[in-house]
Short mmCIF file of C-alpha atoms in Angstrom, two decimals:
data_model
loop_
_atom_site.label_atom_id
_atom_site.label_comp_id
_atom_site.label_asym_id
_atom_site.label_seq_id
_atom_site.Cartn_x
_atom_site.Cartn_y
_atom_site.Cartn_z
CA UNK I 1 -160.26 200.30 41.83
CA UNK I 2 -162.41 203.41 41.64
CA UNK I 3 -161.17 206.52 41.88
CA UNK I 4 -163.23 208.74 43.88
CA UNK I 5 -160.79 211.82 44.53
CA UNK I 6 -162.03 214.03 41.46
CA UNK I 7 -165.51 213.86 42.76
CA UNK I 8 -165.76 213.28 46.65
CA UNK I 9 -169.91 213.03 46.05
CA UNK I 10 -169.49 209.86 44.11
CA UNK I 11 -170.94 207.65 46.90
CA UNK I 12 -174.00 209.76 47.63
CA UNK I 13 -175.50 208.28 44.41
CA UNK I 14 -175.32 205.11 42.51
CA UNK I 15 -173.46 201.49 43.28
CA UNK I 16 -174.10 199.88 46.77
CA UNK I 17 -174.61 202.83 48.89
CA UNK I 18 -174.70 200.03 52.29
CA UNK I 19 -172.15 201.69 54.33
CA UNK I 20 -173.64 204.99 54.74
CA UNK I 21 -176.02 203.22 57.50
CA UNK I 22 -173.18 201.94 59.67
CA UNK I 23 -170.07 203.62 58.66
CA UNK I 24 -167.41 203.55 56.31
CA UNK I 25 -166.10 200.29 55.72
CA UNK I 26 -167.09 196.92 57.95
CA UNK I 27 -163.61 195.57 57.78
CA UNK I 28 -162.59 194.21 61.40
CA UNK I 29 -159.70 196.27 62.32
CA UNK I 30 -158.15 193.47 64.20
CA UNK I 31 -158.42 190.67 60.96
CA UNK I 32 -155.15 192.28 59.73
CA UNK I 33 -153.31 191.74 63.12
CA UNK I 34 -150.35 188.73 62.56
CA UNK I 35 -150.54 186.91 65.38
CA UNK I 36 -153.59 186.52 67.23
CA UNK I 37 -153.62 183.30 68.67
CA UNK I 38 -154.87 181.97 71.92
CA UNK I 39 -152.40 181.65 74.57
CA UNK I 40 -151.64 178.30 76.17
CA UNK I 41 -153.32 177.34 79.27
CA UNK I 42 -156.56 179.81 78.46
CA UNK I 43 -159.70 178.44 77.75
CA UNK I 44 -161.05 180.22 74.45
CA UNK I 45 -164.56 180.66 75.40
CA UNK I 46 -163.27 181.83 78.80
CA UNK I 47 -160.85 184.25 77.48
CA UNK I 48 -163.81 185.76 74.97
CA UNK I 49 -166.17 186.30 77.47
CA UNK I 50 -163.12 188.20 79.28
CA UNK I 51 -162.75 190.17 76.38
CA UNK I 52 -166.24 191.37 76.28
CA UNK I 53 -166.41 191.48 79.63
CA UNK I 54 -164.49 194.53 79.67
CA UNK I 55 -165.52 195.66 76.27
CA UNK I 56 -169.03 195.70 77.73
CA UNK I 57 -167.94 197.99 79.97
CA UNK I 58 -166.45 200.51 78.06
CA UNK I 59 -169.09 200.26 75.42
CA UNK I 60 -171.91 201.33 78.19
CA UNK I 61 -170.27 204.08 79.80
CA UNK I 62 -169.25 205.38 76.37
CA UNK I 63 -172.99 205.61 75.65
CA UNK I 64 -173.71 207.45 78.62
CA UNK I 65 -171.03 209.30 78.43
CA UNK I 66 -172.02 210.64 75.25
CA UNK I 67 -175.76 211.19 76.36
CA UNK I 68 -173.91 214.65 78.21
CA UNK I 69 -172.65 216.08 75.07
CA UNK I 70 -174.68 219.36 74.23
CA UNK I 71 -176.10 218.57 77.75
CA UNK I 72 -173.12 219.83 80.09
CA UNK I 73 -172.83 222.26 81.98
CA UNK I 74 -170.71 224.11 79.41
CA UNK I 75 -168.69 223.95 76.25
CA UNK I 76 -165.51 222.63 77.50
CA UNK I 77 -167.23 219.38 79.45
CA UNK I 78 -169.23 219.10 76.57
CA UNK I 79 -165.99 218.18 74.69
CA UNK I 80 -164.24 216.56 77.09
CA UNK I 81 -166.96 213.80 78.04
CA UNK I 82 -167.25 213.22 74.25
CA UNK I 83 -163.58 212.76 74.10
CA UNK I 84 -163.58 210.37 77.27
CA UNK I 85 -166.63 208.31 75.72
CA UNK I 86 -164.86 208.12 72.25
CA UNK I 87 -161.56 206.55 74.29
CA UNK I 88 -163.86 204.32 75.96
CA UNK I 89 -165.79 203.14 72.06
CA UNK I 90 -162.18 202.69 70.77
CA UNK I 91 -161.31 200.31 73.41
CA UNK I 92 -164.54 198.47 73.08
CA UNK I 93 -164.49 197.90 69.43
CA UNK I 94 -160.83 196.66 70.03
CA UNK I 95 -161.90 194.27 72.45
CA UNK I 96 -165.11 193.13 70.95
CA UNK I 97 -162.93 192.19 67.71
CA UNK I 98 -160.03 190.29 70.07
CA UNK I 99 -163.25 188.33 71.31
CA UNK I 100 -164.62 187.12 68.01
CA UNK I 101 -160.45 185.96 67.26
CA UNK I 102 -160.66 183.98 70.35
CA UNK I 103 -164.10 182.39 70.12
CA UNK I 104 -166.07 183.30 66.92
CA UNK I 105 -169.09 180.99 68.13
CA UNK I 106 -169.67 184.04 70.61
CA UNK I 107 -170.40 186.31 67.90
CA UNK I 108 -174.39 186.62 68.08
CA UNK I 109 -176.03 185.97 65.29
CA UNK I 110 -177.06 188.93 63.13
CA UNK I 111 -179.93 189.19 60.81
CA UNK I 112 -179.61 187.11 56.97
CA UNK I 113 -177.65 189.50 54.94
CA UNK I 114 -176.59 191.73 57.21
CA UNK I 115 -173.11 192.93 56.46
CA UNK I 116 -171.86 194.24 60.03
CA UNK I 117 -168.82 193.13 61.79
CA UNK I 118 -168.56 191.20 64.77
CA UNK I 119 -167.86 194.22 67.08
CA UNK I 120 -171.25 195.51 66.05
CA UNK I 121 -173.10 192.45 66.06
CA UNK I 122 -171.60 192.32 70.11
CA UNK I 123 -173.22 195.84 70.53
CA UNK I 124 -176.41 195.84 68.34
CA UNK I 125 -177.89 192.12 68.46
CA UNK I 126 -177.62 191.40 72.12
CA UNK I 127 -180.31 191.99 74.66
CA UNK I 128 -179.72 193.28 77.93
CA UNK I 129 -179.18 189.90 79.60
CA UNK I 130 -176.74 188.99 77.48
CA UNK I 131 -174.36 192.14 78.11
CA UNK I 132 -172.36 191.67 80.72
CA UNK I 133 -170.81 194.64 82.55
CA UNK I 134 -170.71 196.00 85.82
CA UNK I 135 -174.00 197.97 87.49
CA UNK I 136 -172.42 200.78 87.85
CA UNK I 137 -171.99 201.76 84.23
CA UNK I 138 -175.54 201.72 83.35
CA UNK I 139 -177.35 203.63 85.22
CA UNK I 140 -178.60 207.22 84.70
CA UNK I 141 -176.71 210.07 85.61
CA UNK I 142 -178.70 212.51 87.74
CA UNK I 143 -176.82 215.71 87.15
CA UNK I 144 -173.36 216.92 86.44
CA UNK I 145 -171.76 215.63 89.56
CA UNK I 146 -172.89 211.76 88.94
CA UNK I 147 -171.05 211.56 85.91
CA UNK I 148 -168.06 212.69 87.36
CA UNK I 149 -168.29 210.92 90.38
CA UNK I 150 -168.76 207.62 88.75
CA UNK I 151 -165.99 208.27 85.86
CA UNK I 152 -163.48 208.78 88.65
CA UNK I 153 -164.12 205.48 89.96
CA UNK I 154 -165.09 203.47 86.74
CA UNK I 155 -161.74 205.06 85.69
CA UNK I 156 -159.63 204.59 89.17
CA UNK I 157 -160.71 200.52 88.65
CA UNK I 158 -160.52 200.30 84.83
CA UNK I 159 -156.78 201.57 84.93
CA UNK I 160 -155.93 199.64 87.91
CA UNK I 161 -157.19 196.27 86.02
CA UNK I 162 -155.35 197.67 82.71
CA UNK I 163 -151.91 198.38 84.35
CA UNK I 164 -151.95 194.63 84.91
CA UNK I 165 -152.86 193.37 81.75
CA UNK I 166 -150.43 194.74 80.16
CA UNK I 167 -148.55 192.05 80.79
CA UNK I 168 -151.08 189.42 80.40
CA UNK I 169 -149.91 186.48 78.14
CA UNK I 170 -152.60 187.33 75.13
CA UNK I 171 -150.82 189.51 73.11
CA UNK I 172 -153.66 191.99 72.18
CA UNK I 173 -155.50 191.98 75.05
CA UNK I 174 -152.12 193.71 76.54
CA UNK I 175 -151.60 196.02 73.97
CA UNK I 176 -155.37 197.06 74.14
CA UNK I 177 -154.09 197.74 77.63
CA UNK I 178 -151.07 199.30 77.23
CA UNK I 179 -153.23 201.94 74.83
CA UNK I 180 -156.00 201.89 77.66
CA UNK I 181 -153.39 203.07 80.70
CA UNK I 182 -152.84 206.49 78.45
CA UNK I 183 -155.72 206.88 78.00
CA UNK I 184 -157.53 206.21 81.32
CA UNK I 185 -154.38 208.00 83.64
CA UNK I 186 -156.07 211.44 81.90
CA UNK I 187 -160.11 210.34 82.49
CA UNK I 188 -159.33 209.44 86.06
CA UNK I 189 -157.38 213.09 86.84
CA UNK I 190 -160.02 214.74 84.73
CA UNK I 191 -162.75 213.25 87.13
CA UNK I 192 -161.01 213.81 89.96
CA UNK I 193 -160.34 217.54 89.93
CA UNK I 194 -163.83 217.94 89.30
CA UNK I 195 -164.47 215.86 92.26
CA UNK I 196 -162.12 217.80 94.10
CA UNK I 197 -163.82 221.39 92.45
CA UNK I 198 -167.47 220.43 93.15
CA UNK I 199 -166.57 218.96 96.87
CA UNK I 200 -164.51 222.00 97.64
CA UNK I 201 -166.69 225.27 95.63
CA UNK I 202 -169.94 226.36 96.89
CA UNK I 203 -172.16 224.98 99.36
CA UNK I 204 -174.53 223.74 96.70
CA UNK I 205 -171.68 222.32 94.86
CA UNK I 206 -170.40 220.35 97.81
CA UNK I 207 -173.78 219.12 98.37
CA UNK I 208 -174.48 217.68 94.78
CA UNK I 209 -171.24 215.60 94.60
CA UNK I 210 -171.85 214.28 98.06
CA UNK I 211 -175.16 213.29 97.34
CA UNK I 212 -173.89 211.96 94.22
CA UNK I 213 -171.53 209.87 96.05
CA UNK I 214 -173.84 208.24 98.32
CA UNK I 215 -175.93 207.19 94.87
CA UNK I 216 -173.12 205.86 93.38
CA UNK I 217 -171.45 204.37 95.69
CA UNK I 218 -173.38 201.60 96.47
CA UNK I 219 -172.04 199.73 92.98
CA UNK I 220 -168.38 200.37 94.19
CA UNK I 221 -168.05 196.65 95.78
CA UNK I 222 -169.23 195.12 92.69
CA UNK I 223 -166.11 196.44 90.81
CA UNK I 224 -163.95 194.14 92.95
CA UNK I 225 -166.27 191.20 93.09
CA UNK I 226 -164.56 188.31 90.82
CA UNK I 227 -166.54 186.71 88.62
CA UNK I 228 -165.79 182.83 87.83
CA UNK I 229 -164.49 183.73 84.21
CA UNK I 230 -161.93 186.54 85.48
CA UNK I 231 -160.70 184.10 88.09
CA UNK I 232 -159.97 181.30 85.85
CA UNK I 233 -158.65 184.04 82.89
CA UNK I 234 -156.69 185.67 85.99
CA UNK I 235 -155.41 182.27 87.48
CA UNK I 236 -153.75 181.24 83.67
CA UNK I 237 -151.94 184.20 83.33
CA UNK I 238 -153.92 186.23 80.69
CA UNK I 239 -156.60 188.49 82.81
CA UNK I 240 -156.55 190.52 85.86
CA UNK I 241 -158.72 189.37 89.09
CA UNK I 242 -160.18 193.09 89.99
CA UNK I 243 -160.15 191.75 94.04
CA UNK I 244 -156.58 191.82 93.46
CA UNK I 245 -156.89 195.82 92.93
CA UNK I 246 -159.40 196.40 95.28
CA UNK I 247 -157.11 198.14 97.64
CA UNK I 248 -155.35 200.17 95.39
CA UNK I 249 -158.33 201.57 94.14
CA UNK I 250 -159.42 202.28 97.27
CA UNK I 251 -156.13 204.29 98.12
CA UNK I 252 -156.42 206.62 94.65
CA UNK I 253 -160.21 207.35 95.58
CA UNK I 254 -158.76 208.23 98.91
CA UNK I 255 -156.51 210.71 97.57
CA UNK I 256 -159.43 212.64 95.66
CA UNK I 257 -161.75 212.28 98.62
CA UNK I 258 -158.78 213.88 101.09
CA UNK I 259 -158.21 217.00 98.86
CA UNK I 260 -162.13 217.31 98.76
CA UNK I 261 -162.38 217.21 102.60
CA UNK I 262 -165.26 214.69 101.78
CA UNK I 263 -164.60 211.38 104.60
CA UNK I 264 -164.08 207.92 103.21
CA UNK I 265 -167.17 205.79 102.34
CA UNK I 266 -167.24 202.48 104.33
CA UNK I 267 -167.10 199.18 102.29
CA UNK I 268 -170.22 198.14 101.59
CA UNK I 269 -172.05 194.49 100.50
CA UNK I 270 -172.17 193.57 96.72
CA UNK I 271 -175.17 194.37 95.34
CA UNK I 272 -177.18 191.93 93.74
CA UNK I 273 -178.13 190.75 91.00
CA UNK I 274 -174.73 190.98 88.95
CA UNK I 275 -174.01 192.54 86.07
CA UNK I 276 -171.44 190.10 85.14
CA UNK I 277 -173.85 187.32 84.90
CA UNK I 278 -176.40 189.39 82.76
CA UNK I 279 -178.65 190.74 85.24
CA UNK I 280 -178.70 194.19 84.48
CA UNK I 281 -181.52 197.26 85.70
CA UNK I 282 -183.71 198.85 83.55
CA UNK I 283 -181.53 201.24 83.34
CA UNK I 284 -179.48 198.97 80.65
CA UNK I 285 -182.76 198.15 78.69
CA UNK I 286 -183.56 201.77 78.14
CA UNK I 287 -180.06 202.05 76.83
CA UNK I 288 -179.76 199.51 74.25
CA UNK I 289 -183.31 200.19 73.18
CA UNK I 290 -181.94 203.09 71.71
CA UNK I 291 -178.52 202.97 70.86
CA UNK I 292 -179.77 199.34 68.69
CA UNK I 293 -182.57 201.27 67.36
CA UNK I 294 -181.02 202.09 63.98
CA UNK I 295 -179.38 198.94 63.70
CA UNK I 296 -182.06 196.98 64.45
CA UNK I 297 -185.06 198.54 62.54
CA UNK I 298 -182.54 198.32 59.40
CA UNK I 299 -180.29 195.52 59.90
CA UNK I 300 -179.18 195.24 56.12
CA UNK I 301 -177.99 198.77 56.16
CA UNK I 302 -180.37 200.04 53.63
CA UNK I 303 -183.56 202.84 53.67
CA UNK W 1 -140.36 205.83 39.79
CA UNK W 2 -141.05 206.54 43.56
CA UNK W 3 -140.98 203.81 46.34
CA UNK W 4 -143.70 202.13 48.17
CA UNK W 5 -141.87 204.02 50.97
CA UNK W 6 -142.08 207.35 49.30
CA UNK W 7 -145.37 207.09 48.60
CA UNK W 8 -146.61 205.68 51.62
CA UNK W 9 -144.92 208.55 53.94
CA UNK W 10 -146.28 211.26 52.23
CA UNK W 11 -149.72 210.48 52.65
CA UNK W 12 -151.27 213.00 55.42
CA UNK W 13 -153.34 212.48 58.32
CA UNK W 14 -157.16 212.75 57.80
CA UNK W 15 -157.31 215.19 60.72
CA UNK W 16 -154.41 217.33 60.57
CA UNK W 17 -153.30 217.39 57.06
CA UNK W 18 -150.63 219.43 57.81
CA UNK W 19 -148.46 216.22 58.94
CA UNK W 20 -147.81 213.59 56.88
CA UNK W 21 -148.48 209.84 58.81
CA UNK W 22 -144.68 209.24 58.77
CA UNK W 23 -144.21 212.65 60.48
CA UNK W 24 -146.96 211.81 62.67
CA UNK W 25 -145.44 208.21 63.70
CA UNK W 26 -148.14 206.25 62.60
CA UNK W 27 -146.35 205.06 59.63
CA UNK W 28 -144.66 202.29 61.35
CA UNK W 29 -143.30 199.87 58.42
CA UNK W 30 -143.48 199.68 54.66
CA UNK W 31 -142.46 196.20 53.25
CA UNK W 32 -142.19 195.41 49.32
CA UNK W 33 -141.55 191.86 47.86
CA UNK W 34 -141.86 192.64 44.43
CA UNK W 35 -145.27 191.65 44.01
CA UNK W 36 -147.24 192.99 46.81
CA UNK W 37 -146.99 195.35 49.29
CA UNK W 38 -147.34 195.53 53.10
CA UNK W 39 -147.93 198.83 55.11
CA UNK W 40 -148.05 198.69 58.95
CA UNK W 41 -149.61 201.00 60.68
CA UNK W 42 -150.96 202.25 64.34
CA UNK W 43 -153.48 204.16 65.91
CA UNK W 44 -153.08 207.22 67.86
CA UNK W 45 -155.40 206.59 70.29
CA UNK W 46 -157.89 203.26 70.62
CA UNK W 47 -160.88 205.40 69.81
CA UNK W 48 -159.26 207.06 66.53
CA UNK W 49 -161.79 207.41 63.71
CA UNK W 50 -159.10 208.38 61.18
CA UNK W 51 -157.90 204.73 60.48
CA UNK W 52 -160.04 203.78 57.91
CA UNK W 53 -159.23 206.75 56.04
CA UNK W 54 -155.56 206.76 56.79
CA UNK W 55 -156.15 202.77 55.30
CA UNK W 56 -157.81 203.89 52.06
CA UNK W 57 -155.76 206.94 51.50
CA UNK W 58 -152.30 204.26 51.21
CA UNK W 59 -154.31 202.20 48.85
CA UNK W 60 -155.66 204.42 47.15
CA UNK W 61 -151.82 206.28 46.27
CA UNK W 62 -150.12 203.12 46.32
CA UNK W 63 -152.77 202.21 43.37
CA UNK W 64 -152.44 205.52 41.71
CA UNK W 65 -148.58 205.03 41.90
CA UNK W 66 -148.44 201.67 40.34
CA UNK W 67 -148.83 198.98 43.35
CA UNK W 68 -152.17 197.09 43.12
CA UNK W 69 -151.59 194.49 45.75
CA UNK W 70 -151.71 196.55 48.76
CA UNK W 71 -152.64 195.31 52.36
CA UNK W 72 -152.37 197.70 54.76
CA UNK W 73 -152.01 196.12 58.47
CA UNK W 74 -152.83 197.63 61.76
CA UNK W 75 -150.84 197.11 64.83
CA UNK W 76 -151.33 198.48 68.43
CA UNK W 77 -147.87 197.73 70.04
CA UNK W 78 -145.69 199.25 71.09
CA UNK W 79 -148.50 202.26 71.77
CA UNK W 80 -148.34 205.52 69.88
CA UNK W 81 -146.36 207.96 71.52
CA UNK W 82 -146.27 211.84 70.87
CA UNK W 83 -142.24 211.72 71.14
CA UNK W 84 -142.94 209.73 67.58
CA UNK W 85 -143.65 213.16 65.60
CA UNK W 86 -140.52 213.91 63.73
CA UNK W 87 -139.00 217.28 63.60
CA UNK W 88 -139.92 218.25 60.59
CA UNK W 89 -143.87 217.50 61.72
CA UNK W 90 -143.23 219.97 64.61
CA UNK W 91 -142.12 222.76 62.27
CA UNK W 92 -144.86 222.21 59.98
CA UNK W 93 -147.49 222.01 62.82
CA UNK W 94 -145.54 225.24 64.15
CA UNK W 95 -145.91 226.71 60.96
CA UNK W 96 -149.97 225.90 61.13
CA UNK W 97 -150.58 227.08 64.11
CA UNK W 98 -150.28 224.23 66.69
CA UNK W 99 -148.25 223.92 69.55
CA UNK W 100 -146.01 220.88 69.29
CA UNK W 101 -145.95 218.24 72.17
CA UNK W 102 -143.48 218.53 74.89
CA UNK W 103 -141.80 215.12 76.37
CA UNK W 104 -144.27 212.13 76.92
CA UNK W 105 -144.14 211.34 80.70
CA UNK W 106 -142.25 208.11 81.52
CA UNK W 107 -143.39 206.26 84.02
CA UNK W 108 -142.10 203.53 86.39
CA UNK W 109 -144.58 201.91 88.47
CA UNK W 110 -147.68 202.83 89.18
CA UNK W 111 -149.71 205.80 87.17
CA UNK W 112 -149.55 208.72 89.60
CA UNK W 113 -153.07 210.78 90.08
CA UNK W 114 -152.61 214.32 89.42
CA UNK W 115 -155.42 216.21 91.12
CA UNK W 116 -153.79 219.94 89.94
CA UNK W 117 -153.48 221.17 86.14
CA UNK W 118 -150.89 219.63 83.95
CA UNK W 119 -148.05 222.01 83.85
CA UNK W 120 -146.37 222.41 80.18
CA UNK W 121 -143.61 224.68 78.77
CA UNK W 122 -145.74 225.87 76.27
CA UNK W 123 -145.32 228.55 73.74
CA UNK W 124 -147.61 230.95 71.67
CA UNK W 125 -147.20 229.28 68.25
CA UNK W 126 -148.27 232.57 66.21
CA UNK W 127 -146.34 235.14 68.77
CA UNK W 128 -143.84 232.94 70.76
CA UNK W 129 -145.18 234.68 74.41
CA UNK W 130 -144.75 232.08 77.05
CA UNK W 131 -147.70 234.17 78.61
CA UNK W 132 -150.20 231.61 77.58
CA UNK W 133 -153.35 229.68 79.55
CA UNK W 134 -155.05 226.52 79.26
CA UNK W 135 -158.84 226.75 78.41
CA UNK W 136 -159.79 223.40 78.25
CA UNK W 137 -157.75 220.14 78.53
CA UNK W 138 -159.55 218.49 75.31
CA UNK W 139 -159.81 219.90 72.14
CA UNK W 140 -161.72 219.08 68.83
CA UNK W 141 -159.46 215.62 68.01
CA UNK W 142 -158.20 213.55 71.08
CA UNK W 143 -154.82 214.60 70.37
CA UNK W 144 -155.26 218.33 71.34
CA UNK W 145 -155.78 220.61 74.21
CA UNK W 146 -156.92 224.34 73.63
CA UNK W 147 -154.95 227.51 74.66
CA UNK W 148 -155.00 231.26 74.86
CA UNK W 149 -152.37 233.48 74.61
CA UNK W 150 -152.53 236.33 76.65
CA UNK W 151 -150.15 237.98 74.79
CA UNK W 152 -151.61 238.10 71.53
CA UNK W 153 -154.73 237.05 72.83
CA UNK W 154 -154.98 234.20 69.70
CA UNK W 155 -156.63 230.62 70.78
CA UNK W 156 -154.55 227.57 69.93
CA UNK W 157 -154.32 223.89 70.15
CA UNK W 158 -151.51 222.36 71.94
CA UNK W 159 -150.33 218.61 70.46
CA UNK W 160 -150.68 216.75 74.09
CA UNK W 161 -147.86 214.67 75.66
CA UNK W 162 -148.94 210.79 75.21
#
């Protein structure tokens, strides 16, 4: 093989220079996992569209996670939300690459000669009505207190779900889940004390977070609305039906809302349509159009 | 002639090149059948950019060394834990500057919110004053949380329980 350690330039110029438009490398960092068979009883295409389900997820509220960074309201959340969204890409990838084991006919179809893997080809060559997470993911933040408001209960859910899975019978789906419940104990507290510090600082302060709370809110039921695929993934052992959280949730968001002095939101309807059958707001559009936008306009990796 | 072992654990981390991936516990197996060789390793966290590099760094000083069949395997269970950094990678991050990580929690049950600051027994690495404040719970890599110490007044990054 080459050896590139006298002269770390030597990929700038010459040979295939491919991977400087994607990243470094476009192995699947799952194809070198031994065992990754289906479990018995699971439907495959089920159990992928489980996978990226929850990959679809992350992979959203990564994005807009990341839109905050140089945008916060100071150095330290500038970091912090970019550590939180990177978390949250990890766990996608990982996913998107358990889906493709499972069912590889759910891998969209990229452009002739394009080299990317299958977790990008989940993220970059889908439309919006193919994506299939939850409302509440996608849509803009307003200010500061939106994001955090909506982290602490994308977070409160995602762990609740993930504490589950863990022991789900498909092997990497728990272990992406037993990586996940680190990761997401420390987004949920982070969200919460600033929850807790916006409802409980100035006037102003309490006023933003409980305005942002009445915005979000409203895409709270959907979290614990099954969808046919998690029931049926959920029933044969290997998912996690979110209704089946729905109260525990409820009593964690409690907890932040109680040291806030803010009262507890009633239930409300789910709203419609669903995320989790594709139908997404513009909000979703607006945000593939330009995190695709490089992989798109050059799909073989090359200007 | 060195090992595959030998070679493979003194590779360092991308990121904090003061550990080597065996001190850091990422180094999880090193197998050798004669003809090829198989290194296991794990990520730190799910979203850890490093792998890649930590993957061609083995091949690249397993080739160097004399091994040219090298796969190098990724596995995510059991999880990384910070109790995984040997004692000789908390000296050396000691010895860089870093604050090493206390106990990982354990947990039984349900994960606990913790609405107030996470309380840690942590040290000054550069003056040893246990006079020392958090300034922000995430640092530059996910691994790390920044301190000051109010002693010597010196910023530092505390290695966080995982």
């Amino acid at each position: 093989m080459t050896d590139t350690t006298d002269n770390p330039y030597e990929g700038l110029y010459g040979g295939d220079a491919s991977h400087w438009a994607f990243g470094t490398g476009f192995e699947d960092p799952l194809a070198t996992l031994g065992d990754t068979r289906v479990p018995e009883g699971v439907d495959p295409r089920d159990l992928a569209a489980y996978a990226v389900m929850l990959a679809d997820d992350a992979l959203v509220l990564s994005h807009r996670l990341s839109e905050w960074c140089s945008n916060a309201p100071d150095l330290e959340e500038d970091v912090a939300l970019a550590n939180v969204a990177l978390d949250l890409l990890g766990q996608a990838r990982l996913l998107y690459a358990r889906a493709a084991t499972i069912d590889p006919e759910s891998v969209p179809g990229v452009p002739d000669g394009s080299p990317v893997p299958a977790e990008d080809a989940y993220a970059f060559f889908r439309d919006a009505g193919e994506f299939r997470n939850v409302g509440l993911v996608e849509r803009c933040d307003e200010d500061f207190a939106d994001a955090v408001v909506r982290l602490l209960l994308v977070a409160s859910w995602r762990l609740a779900v993930m504490e589950r899975l863990r022991a789900g019978s498909d092997p990497v789906l728990a272990a992406v889940a037993a990586k996940a419940v680190k990761e997401l104990a420390y987004h949920r507290d982070y969200a919460g004390r600033w929850v807790v510090t916006l409802a409980r600082g100035t006037e102003e302060s309490r006023r933003r977070v409980q305005a942002a709370r009445e915005r979000v809110w409203r895409w709270r039921a959907e979290l614990g609305a099954t969808h046919p695929v998690e029931e049926r993934v959920a029933q044969a052992g290997a998912g996690v039906d979110p209704a089946a959280v729905d109260d525990e949730v409820d009593a964690v968001l409690r907890q932040v809302w109680d040291a806030g002095d803010l009262d507890v939101p009633p239930r409300e309807a789910v709203p419609a349509p669903r995320g989790r059958d594709g139908h997404h707001t513009d909000a979703l559009t607006d945000l593939l159009e330009e995190m695709q936008s490089v992989a798109r306009a050059h799909p073989l990796g090359r200007w | 002639m060195r090992t595959p072992y030998e070679v493979a654990a003194a590779v360092t981390d991308p990121e904090m090149p003061m550990l080597t991936l065996d001190d850091l516990g990422v180094l999880r197996d090193v197998a050798d059948d004669g003809d090829s060789v198989v290194v296991t390793i794990t990520p730190t966290y799910s979203g850890c950019p490093a792998v890649a590099a930590m993957r061609d760094d083995l091949v690249r000083v397993l080739d160097e060394e004399g091994f040219d069949d090298v796969r190098v395997e990724v596995v995510l269970a059991p999880a990384w834990s910070s109790d995984w950094i040997s004692a000789r990678g908390r000296r050396a991050l000691a010895a860089h500057g870093l604050s090493a990580p206390g106990p990982a929690p354990r947990r039984d049950g349900p994960v606990t919110l913790a609405l107030t600051p996470t309380r840690r027994d942590v040290r000054c690495p550069r003056c040893h004053s246990s006079e020392v404040a958090v300034t922000s719970e995430f640092g530059p890599t996910p691994c790390t949380a920044l301190y000051r110490c109010a002693t010597c007044l010196e910023p530092f990054e505390h290695v966080k329980e995982i």
